[in-house]
PDB file of C-alpha atoms and ligand atoms in Angstrom:
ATOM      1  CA  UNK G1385     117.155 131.049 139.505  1.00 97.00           C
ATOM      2  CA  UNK G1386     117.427 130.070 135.976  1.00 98.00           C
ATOM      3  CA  UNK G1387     119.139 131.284 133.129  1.00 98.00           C
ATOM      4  CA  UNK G1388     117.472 131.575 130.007  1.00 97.00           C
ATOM      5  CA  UNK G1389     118.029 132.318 127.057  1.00 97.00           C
ATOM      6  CA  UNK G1390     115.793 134.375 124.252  1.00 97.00           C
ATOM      7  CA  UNK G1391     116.012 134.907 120.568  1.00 98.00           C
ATOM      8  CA  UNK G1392     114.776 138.139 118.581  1.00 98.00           C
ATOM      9  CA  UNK G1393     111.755 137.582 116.740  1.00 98.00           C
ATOM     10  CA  UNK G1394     112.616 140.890 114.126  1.00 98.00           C
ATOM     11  CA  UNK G1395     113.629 144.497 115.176  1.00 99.00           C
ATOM     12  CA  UNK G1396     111.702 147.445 116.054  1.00 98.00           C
ATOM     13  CA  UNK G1397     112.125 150.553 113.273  1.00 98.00           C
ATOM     14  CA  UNK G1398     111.313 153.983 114.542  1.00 98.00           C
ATOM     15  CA  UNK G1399     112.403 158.069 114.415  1.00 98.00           C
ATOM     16  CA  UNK G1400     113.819 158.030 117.799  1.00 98.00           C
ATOM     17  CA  UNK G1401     117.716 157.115 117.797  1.00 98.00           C
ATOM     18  CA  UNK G1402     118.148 158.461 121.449  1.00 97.00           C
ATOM     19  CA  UNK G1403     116.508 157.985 124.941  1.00 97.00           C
ATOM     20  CA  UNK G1404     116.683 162.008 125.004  1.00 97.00           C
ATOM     21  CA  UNK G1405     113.457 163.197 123.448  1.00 97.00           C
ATOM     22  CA  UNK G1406     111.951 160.041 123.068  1.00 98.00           C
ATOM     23  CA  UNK G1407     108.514 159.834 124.271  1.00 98.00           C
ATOM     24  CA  UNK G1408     108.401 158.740 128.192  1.00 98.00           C
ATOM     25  CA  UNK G1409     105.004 156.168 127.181  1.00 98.00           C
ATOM     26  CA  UNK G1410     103.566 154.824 124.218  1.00 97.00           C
ATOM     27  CA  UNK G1411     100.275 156.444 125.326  1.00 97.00           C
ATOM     28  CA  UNK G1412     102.060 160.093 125.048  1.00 97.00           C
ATOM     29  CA  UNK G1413     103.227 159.167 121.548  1.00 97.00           C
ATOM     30  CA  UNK G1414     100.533 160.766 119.322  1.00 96.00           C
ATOM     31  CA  UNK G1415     100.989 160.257 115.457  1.00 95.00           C
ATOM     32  CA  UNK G1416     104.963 158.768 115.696  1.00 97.00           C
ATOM     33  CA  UNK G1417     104.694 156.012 113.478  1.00 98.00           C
ATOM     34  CA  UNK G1418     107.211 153.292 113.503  1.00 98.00           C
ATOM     35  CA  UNK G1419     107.127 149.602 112.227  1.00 98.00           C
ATOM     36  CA  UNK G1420     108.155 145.946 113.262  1.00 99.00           C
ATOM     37  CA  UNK G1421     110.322 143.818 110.579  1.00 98.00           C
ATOM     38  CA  UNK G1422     110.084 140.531 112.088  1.00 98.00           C
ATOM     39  CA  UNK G1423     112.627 137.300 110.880  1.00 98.00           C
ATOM     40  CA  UNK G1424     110.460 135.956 107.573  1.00 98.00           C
ATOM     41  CA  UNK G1425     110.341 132.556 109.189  1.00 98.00           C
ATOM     42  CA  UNK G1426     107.129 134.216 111.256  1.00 98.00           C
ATOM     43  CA  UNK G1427     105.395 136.239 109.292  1.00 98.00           C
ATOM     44  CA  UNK G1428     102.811 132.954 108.750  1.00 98.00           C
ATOM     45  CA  UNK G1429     102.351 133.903 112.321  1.00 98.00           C
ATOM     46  CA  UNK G1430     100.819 137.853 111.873  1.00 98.00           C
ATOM     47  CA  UNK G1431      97.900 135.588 110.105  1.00 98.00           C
ATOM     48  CA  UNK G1432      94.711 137.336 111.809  1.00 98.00           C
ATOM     49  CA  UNK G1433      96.808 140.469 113.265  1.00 98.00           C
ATOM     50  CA  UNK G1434      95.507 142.847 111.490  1.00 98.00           C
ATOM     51  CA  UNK G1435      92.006 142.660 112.839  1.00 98.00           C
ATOM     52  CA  UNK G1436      93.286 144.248 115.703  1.00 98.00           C
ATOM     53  CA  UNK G1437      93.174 147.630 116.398  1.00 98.00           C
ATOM     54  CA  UNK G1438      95.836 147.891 119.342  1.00 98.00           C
ATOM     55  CA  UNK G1439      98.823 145.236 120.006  1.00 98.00           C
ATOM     56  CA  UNK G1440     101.085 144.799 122.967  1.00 98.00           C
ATOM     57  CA  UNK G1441     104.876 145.181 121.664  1.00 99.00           C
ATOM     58  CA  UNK G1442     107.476 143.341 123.693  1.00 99.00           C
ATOM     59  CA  UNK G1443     110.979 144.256 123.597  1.00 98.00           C
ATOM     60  CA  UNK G1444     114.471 144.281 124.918  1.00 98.00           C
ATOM     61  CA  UNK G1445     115.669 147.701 125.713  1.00 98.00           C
ATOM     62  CA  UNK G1446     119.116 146.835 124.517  1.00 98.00           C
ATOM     63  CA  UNK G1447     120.462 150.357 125.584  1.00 98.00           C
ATOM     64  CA  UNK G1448     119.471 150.657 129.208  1.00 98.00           C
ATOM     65  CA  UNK G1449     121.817 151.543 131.549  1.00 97.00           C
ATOM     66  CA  UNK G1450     122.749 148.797 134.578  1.00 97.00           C
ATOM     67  CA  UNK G1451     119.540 147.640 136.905  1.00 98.00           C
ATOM     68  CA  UNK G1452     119.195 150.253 139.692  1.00 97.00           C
ATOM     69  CA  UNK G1453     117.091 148.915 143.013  1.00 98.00           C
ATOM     70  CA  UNK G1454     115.806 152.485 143.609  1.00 98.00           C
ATOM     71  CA  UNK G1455     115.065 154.859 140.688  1.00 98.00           C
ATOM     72  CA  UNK G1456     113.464 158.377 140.493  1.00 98.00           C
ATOM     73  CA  UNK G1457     110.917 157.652 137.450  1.00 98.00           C
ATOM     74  CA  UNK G1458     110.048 160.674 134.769  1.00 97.00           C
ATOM     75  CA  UNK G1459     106.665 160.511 136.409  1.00 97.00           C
ATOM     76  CA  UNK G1460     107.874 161.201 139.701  1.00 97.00           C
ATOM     77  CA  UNK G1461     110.349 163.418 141.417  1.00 96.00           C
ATOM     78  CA  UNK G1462     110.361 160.719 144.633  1.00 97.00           C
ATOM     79  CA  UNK G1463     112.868 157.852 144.443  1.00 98.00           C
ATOM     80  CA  UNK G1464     110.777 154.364 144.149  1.00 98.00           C
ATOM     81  CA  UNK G1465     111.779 150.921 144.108  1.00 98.00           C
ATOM     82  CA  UNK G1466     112.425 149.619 140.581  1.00 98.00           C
ATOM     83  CA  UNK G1467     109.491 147.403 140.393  1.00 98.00           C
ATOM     84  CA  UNK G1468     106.972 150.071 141.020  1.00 98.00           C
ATOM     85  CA  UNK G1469     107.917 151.788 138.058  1.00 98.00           C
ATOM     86  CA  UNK G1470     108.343 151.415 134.445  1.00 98.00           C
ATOM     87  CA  UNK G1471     112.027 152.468 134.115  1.00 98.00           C
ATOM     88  CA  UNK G1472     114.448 151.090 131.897  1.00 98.00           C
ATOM     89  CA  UNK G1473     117.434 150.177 134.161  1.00 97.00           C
ATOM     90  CA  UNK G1474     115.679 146.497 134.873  1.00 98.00           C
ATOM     91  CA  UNK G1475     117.281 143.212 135.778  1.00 98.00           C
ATOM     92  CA  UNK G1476     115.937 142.244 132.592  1.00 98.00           C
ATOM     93  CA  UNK G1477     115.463 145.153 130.623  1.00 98.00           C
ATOM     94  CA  UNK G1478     112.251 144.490 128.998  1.00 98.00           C
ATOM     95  CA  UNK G1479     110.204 146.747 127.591  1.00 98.00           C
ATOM     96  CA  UNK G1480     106.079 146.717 126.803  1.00 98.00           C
ATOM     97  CA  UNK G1481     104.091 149.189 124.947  1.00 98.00           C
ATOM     98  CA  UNK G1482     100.519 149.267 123.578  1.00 98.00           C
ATOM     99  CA  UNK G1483     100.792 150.256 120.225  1.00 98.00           C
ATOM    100  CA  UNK G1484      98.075 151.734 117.236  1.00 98.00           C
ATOM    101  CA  UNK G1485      98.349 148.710 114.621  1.00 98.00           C
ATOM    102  CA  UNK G1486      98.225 150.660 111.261  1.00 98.00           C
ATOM    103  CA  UNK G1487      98.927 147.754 108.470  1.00 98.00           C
ATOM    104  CA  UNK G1488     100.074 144.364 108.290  1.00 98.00           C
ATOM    105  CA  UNK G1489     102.163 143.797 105.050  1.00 98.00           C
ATOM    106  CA  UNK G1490     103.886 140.214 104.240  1.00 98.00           C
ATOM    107  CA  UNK G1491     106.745 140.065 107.881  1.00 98.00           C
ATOM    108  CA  UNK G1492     106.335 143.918 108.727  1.00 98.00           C
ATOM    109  CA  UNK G1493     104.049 145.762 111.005  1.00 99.00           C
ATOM    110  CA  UNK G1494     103.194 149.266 110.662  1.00 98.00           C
ATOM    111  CA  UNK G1495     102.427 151.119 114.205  1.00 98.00           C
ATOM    112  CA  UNK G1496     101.871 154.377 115.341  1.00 98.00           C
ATOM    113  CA  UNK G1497     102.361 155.386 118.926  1.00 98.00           C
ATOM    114  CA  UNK G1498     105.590 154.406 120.050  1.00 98.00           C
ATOM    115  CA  UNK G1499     108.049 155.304 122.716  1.00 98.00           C
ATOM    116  CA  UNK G1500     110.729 152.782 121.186  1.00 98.00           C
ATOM    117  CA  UNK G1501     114.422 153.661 120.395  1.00 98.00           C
ATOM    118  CA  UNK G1502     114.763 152.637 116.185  1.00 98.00           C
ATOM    119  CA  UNK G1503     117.070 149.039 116.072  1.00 98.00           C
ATOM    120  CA  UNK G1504     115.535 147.917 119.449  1.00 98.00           C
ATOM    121  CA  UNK G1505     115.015 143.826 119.340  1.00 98.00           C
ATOM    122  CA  UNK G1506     111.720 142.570 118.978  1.00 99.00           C
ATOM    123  CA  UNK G1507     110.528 139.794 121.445  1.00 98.00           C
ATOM    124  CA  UNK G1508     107.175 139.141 121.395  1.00 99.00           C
ATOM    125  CA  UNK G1509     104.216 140.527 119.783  1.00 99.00           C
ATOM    126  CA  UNK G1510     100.445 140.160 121.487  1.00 99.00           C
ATOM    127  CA  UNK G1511      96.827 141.693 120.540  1.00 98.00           C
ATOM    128  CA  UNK G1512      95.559 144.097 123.086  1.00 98.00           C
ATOM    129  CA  UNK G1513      92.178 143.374 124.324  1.00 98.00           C
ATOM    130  CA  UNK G1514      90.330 145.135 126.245  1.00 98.00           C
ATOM    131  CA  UNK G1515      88.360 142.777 128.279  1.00 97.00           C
ATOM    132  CA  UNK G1516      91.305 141.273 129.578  1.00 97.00           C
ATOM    133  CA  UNK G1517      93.747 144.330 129.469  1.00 98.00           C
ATOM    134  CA  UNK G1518      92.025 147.490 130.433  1.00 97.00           C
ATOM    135  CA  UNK G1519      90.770 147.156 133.906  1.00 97.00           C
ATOM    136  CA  UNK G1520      89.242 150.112 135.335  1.00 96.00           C
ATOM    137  CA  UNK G1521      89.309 151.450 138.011  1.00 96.00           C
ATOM    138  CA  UNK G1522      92.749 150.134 139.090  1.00 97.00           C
ATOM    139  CA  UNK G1523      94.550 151.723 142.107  1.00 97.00           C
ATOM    140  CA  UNK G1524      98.351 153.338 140.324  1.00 97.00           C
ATOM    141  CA  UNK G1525      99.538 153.781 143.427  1.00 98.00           C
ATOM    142  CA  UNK G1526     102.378 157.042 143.839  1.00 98.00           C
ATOM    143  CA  UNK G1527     101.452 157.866 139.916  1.00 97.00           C
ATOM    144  CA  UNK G1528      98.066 158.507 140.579  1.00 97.00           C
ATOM    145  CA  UNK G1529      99.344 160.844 143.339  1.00 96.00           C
ATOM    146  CA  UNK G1530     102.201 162.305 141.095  1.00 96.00           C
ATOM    147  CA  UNK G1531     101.810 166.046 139.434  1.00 91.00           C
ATOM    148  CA  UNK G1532     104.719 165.701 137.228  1.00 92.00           C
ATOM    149  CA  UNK G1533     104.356 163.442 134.687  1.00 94.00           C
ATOM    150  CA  UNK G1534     107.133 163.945 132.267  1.00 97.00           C
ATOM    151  CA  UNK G1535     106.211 162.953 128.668  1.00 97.00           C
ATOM    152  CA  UNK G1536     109.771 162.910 127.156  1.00 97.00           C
ATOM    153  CA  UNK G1537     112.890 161.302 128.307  1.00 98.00           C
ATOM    154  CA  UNK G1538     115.984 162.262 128.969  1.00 97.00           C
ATOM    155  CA  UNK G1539     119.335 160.190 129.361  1.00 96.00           C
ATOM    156  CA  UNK G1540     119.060 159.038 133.169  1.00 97.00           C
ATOM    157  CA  UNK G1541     118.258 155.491 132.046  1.00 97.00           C
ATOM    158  CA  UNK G1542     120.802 155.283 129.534  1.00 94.00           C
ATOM    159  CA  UNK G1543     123.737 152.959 129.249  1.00 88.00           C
ATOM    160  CA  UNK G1544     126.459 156.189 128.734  1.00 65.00           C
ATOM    161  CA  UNK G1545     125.429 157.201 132.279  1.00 47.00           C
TER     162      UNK G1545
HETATM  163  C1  SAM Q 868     110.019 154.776 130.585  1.00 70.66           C
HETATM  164  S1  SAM Q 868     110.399 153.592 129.323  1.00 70.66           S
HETATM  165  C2  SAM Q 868     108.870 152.742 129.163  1.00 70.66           C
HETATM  166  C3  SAM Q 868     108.972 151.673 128.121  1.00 70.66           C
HETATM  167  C4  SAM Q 868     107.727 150.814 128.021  1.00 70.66           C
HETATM  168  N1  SAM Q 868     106.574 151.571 127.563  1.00 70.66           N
HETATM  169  C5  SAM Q 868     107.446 150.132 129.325  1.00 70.66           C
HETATM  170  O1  SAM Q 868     106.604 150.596 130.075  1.00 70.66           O
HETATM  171  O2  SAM Q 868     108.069 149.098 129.587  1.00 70.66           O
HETATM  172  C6  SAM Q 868     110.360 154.568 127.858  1.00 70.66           C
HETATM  173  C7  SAM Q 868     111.729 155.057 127.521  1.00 70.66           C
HETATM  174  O3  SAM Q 868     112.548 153.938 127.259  1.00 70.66           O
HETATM  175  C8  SAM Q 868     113.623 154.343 126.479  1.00 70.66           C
HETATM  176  N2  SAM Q 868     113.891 153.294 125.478  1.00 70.66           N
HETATM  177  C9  SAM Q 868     113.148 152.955 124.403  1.00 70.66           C
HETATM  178  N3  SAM Q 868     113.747 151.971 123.718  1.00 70.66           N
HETATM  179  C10 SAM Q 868     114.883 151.661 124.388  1.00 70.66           C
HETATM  180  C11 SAM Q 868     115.939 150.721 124.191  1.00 70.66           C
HETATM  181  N4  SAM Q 868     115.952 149.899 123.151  1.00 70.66           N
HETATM  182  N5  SAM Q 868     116.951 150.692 125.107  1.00 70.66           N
HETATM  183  C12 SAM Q 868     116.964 151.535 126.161  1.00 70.66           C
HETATM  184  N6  SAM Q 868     116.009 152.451 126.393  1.00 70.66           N
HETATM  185  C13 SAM Q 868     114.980 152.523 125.521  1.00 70.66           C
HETATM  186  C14 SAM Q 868     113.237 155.673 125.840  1.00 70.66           C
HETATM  187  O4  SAM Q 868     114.013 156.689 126.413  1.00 70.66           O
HETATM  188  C15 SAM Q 868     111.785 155.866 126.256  1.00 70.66           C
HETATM  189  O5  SAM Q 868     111.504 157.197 126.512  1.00 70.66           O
END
């Protein structure tokens, strides 16, 4: 395997300063609006952004606690492998959400939707389309099957634990 090596494009600003409370999706966000401040050096590259009504946000969930093989998710009270859910506690801890894009001003982003803890590092920022992103109907396995679907976290993915 290969180490490598990434670089923050900006940092992810948002209400929620804690894993506890914070919404368990994006898509169970509602209204919580939040914004990306990216480095200056690309905000040439938000050019054409703003035509976009939705945006994949990629991130490094810099306050995850240690990779777990087997994790019971908040959308499940069964124990599944790590890689069937999307729990924090990752090899490498990276985090994706859809978000609403509200405005595009200069190097910052408003959003609205967001289950992302404020002062999280930005990695990567891509347009949501549907064609290639919503595929339906798609299988979702033990979630599909799952009656408790939690909508806010608590601290059982957090790097205190
Ligand atoms: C279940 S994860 C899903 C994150 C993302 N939507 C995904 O699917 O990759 C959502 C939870 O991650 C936690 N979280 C958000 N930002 C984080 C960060 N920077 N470090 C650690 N945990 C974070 C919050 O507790 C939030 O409720």
């Amino acid at each position: 395997m290969r180490d490598i090596t990434f670089r923050s494009i900006g940092v992810i600003h948002s209400r929620f300063k804690q894993q506890d409370g914070t919404p368990t999706q994006a898509a169970y966000a509602g209204d919580a609006e939040g914004s990306l401040e990216l480095d200056p050096a690309y905000a040439g590259a938000l050019k054409d952004l703003e035509t976009f009504e939705r945006i994949w946000v990629l991130y490094y969930l810099d306050r995850a606690g240690p990779y777990q093989p087997l994790v019971v998710p908040y959308m499940d009270d069964a124990r599944h492998g790590l890689f069937a859910t999307r729990a924090p506690s990752r090899p490498n801890p990276i985090g994706i959400s859809v978000v609403t894009l509200v405005s595009v001003k200069g190097n910052r982003v408003e959003i609205r939707g967001l289950d992302i803890l404020d002062e999280t590092p930005l990695l990567d920022i891509k347009p949501y389309i549907p064609e290639f992103d919503a595929i339906f109907p798609s299988r979702a396995g033990w979630f599909d099957a799952s009656r408790t679907k939690r909508r806010t976290a608590d601290s059982r993915f957090g790097s205190d634990e």
